[in-house]
């Protein structure tokens, strides 16, 4: 497959295999070093679409995940961040758990936090608890205690008091965001991609782990939500999408 590149004033979109040497070289040349990777890869055998189906073992799926993680970790600036979405899978196939357990020994990344997005709408069965969550693994390219950028995230809600310890008063009158996000609604209608997420769940990592003008990369671009979030916050972006129809639709919306 020959790669195709569409350029914009604030970034570009690449149609091609994210592990293609040409694609990786292009990302390296354009950015000179990535400030943030924020991506929502296939979870594996959850969606009945060809792009999410995996005929091999959980181990082989995780090996593939670690390959692209390593390649793009090499393009990250020192102490820059990578956020990877995931879920708990199905019996006999839970790659996100294995990925999280192996990523530190297989790359330069350290896990800084595991974020849970708590959705508003639940689904499930009569024999189980209702499901409302997805996970977001926050990793740093190096020492987690010294991230390249960490703009402390605050909620809109005021705390109403200075803190529990008078010796160490709160630094803001607003509550600080935790690793459980309860204030972001999922998309209920108007989706252009089966697994499309709301822009806000991309905006938060972009706000926290980059500054204006920095580069944001999403290797599983899908609907292109990461680019819309980056544009809103005056960041530059690179999107990579392998499906040609999906790519054309994404580019049309970005134009």
Coordinates of C-alpha atoms in Angstrom, one line a residue:
X1 CA 0.0 0.0 0.0
X2 CA 1.4 3.4 -1.0
X3 CA 1.1 6.0 1.7
X4 CA -0.9 9.1 1.0
X5 CA -0.3 12.4 2.9
X6 CA -2.7 15.3 3.2
X7 CA -1.3 18.5 4.7
X8 CA -3.2 21.2 6.6
X9 CA -2.0 24.5 8.1
X10 CA -1.8 22.9 11.5
X11 CA -0.8 19.3 10.8
X12 CA -1.3 16.4 8.4
X13 CA -3.1 13.1 7.9
X14 CA -1.3 10.0 6.6
X15 CA -3.1 7.0 5.0
X16 CA -0.9 4.0 5.6
X17 CA 0.4 1.3 7.9
X18 CA 1.5 2.8 11.2
X19 CA 4.4 0.4 11.3
X20 CA 5.6 1.2 7.7
X21 CA 9.2 2.6 7.9
X22 CA 8.1 5.4 5.4
X23 CA 5.3 6.5 7.7
X24 CA 7.5 6.4 10.8
X25 CA 10.2 8.4 9.0
X26 CA 7.6 10.9 7.9
X27 CA 6.3 11.5 11.4
X28 CA 9.9 11.9 12.6
X29 CA 10.8 14.4 9.9
X30 CA 7.6 16.5 10.4
X31 CA 7.7 16.7 14.2
X32 CA 11.4 16.5 15.1
X33 CA 10.1 14.9 18.3
X34 CA 6.6 14.2 19.5
X35 CA 5.2 15.9 22.5
X36 CA 2.2 13.6 23.0
X37 CA 0.8 10.4 21.6
X38 CA -2.9 9.9 22.4
X39 CA -4.5 7.0 20.6
X40 CA -7.5 4.6 20.7
X41 CA -6.3 1.3 19.1
X42 CA -8.4 -1.7 18.4
X43 CA -9.3 -3.6 21.6
X44 CA -9.4 -6.9 19.7
X45 CA -12.5 -9.0 19.0
X46 CA -14.9 -6.6 20.5
X47 CA -16.4 -4.9 17.4
X48 CA -17.6 -7.0 14.5
X49 CA -15.5 -5.1 12.0
X50 CA -12.5 -6.5 10.2
X51 CA -10.2 -3.9 11.7
X52 CA -10.9 -5.2 15.2
X53 CA -10.8 -8.9 14.5
X54 CA -7.7 -10.9 15.5
X55 CA -7.3 -14.6 14.5
X56 CA -4.2 -15.1 16.6
X57 CA -3.5 -15.5 20.3
X58 CA -3.6 -12.8 23.0
X59 CA 0.1 -13.0 23.1
X60 CA 0.5 -12.2 19.4
X61 CA -1.9 -9.3 19.7
X62 CA 0.0 -7.8 22.6
X63 CA 3.3 -8.3 20.7
X64 CA 1.8 -6.2 17.9
X65 CA 0.7 -3.5 20.4
X66 CA 4.2 -3.4 21.8
X67 CA 5.7 -3.1 18.4
X68 CA 3.9 0.1 17.5
X69 CA 4.3 1.4 21.1
X70 CA 8.1 1.0 20.8
X71 CA 8.3 2.6 17.4
X72 CA 6.4 5.7 18.5
X73 CA 8.0 5.9 21.9
X74 CA 11.3 6.3 20.0
X75 CA 9.8 9.4 18.4
X76 CA 8.7 10.9 21.7
X77 CA 10.7 13.7 23.2
X78 CA 12.4 12.7 26.5
X79 CA 9.8 12.7 29.3
X80 CA 6.9 13.2 26.8
X81 CA 3.6 11.3 27.3
X82 CA 1.8 8.5 25.6
X83 CA -1.9 7.7 26.4
X84 CA -3.4 4.5 25.2
X85 CA -7.1 3.5 25.5
X86 CA -8.2 0.0 26.4
X87 CA -10.8 -2.2 27.9
X88 CA -11.0 -5.4 29.9
X89 CA -11.8 -7.6 27.0
X90 CA -13.5 -11.0 27.0
X91 CA -12.9 -14.3 28.6
X92 CA -9.7 -15.8 27.1
X93 CA -8.7 -12.6 25.4
X94 CA -7.8 -9.7 27.6
X95 CA -4.8 -8.1 25.9
X96 CA -5.0 -4.7 27.6
X97 CA -4.0 -6.3 30.9
X98 CA -1.1 -8.1 29.4
X99 CA 0.0 -5.0 27.5
X100 CA 0.0 -2.9 30.7
X101 CA 2.0 -5.6 32.5
X102 CA 4.7 -5.8 29.7
X103 CA 5.0 -2.3 28.4
X104 CA 7.6 -1.1 30.9
X105 CA 9.9 -4.0 30.3
X106 CA 9.5 -3.7 26.5
X107 CA 9.9 0.0 26.0
X108 CA 11.3 3.3 27.5
X109 CA 7.9 4.1 28.9
X110 CA 6.8 4.1 32.5
X111 CA 3.2 3.8 33.6
X112 CA 2.3 7.0 35.5
X113 CA -1.4 6.3 36.0
X114 CA -4.4 4.3 35.0
X115 CA -7.4 6.5 34.2
X116 CA -10.9 5.3 34.2
X117 CA -13.5 7.1 32.1
X118 CA -16.8 6.6 33.9
X119 CA -19.6 6.9 31.3
X120 CA -23.2 8.1 31.9
X121 CA -24.9 5.2 30.1
X122 CA -24.5 1.6 31.3
X123 CA -24.9 -1.7 29.5
X124 CA -24.7 -5.3 30.6
X125 CA -26.6 -8.4 31.4
X126 CA -28.9 -9.6 34.2
X127 CA -26.1 -11.8 35.6
X128 CA -23.4 -9.1 36.0
X129 CA -22.7 -5.5 37.2
X130 CA -23.5 -2.9 34.6
X131 CA -20.5 -1.6 32.7
X132 CA -19.8 2.1 32.5
X133 CA -16.0 2.3 32.1
X134 CA -13.1 2.4 29.7
X135 CA -9.5 2.7 30.7
X136 CA -6.7 5.1 29.6
X137 CA -3.1 4.2 30.3
X138 CA -1.0 7.3 30.9
X139 CA 2.7 6.7 30.4
X140 CA 5.8 8.9 30.4
X141 CA 8.9 8.4 28.2
X142 CA 11.3 8.2 31.2
X143 CA 10.9 9.3 34.8
X144 CA 7.3 9.6 35.7
X145 CA 8.2 12.1 38.5
X146 CA 9.5 14.6 35.9
X147 CA 7.1 14.7 32.9
X148 CA 8.1 17.1 30.1
X149 CA 4.7 18.9 30.5
X150 CA 2.1 18.5 33.2
X151 CA -0.4 21.3 33.3
X152 CA -2.4 20.6 36.5
X153 CA -6.0 19.8 35.4
X154 CA -8.7 21.4 37.4
X155 CA -12.5 20.9 37.3
X156 CA -15.1 23.7 37.0
X157 CA -16.4 22.8 40.5
X158 CA -15.1 24.9 43.4
X159 CA -14.1 23.1 46.5
X160 CA -15.5 25.6 49.0
X161 CA -12.7 25.1 51.5
X162 CA -8.9 25.4 51.6
X163 CA -8.2 21.8 52.3
X164 CA -8.1 19.3 55.1
X165 CA -4.6 20.3 56.4
X166 CA -4.1 24.0 57.4
X167 CA -0.4 23.6 57.0
X168 CA -0.8 22.6 53.3
X169 CA -3.8 24.5 51.9
X170 CA -5.1 23.7 48.5
X171 CA -3.4 25.5 45.7
X172 CA -6.6 26.3 43.9
X173 CA -10.2 27.0 44.8
X174 CA -11.3 24.4 42.2
X175 CA -11.2 20.7 42.6
X176 CA -8.3 18.9 40.9
X177 CA -9.1 16.2 38.3
X178 CA -8.6 12.7 39.5
X179 CA -7.9 9.5 37.6
X180 CA -11.6 8.7 37.5
X181 CA -13.4 11.0 34.9
X182 CA -17.1 11.3 35.6
X183 CA -17.8 14.7 33.9
X184 CA -17.6 13.6 30.2
X185 CA -20.6 12.3 28.4
X186 CA -20.2 9.6 25.7
X187 CA -21.5 10.2 22.2
X188 CA -25.1 9.0 21.9
X189 CA -25.8 10.1 18.3
X190 CA -24.1 11.6 15.3
X191 CA -21.1 9.1 15.2
X192 CA -19.2 8.7 12.0
X193 CA -17.1 5.8 13.4
X194 CA -18.2 2.8 15.5
X195 CA -15.9 3.5 18.4
X196 CA -15.8 7.3 18.2
X197 CA -15.1 9.0 21.5
X198 CA -16.2 12.6 22.5
X199 CA -13.5 15.3 21.8
X200 CA -13.3 16.0 25.5
X201 CA -11.5 12.7 26.4
X202 CA -8.8 13.8 24.0
X203 CA -8.8 17.4 25.0
X204 CA -7.9 16.5 28.6
X205 CA -4.6 14.7 27.9
X206 CA -3.8 17.4 25.3
X207 CA -4.4 20.2 27.9
X208 CA -2.4 18.4 30.5
X209 CA 0.6 17.0 28.6
X210 CA 1.2 19.6 25.9
X211 CA 1.4 23.4 25.4
X212 CA 0.3 25.5 22.4
X213 CA 2.1 24.6 19.2
X214 CA 3.2 21.2 20.4
X215 CA 2.7 18.0 18.3
X216 CA 0.0 15.5 19.0
X217 CA 0.0 12.1 17.2
X218 CA -2.8 9.6 16.9
X219 CA -1.9 6.4 15.0
X220 CA -5.4 5.0 15.0
X221 CA -7.2 8.2 13.9
X222 CA -10.6 6.8 13.0
X223 CA -13.0 9.8 12.9
X224 CA -10.1 12.3 13.5
X225 CA -11.4 13.4 16.9
X226 CA -7.8 13.9 18.1
X227 CA -7.2 16.5 15.4
X228 CA -10.3 18.4 16.2
X229 CA -9.3 18.5 19.9
X230 CA -5.8 19.6 19.0
X231 CA -7.1 22.4 16.7
X232 CA -9.4 23.7 19.4
X233 CA -6.4 23.9 21.8
X234 CA -4.0 25.4 19.2
X235 CA -1.8 22.3 18.9
X236 CA -0.4 20.7 15.8
X237 CA -1.4 17.1 14.9
X238 CA -0.5 14.1 12.8
X239 CA -3.2 11.5 12.2
X240 CA -2.5 8.0 10.8
X241 CA -5.3 5.9 9.4
X242 CA -5.0 2.6 7.5
X243 CA -8.5 2.3 6.1
X244 CA -8.8 4.3 2.9
X245 CA -12.6 5.0 3.1
X246 CA -12.3 6.1 6.7
X247 CA -9.3 8.3 5.8
X248 CA -11.2 10.0 3.0
X249 CA -14.1 10.7 5.3
X250 CA -11.8 12.0 8.0
X251 CA -9.9 14.3 5.7
X252 CA -13.2 15.7 4.3
X253 CA -14.3 16.8 7.7
X254 CA -10.9 18.3 8.6
X255 CA -11.0 20.4 5.5

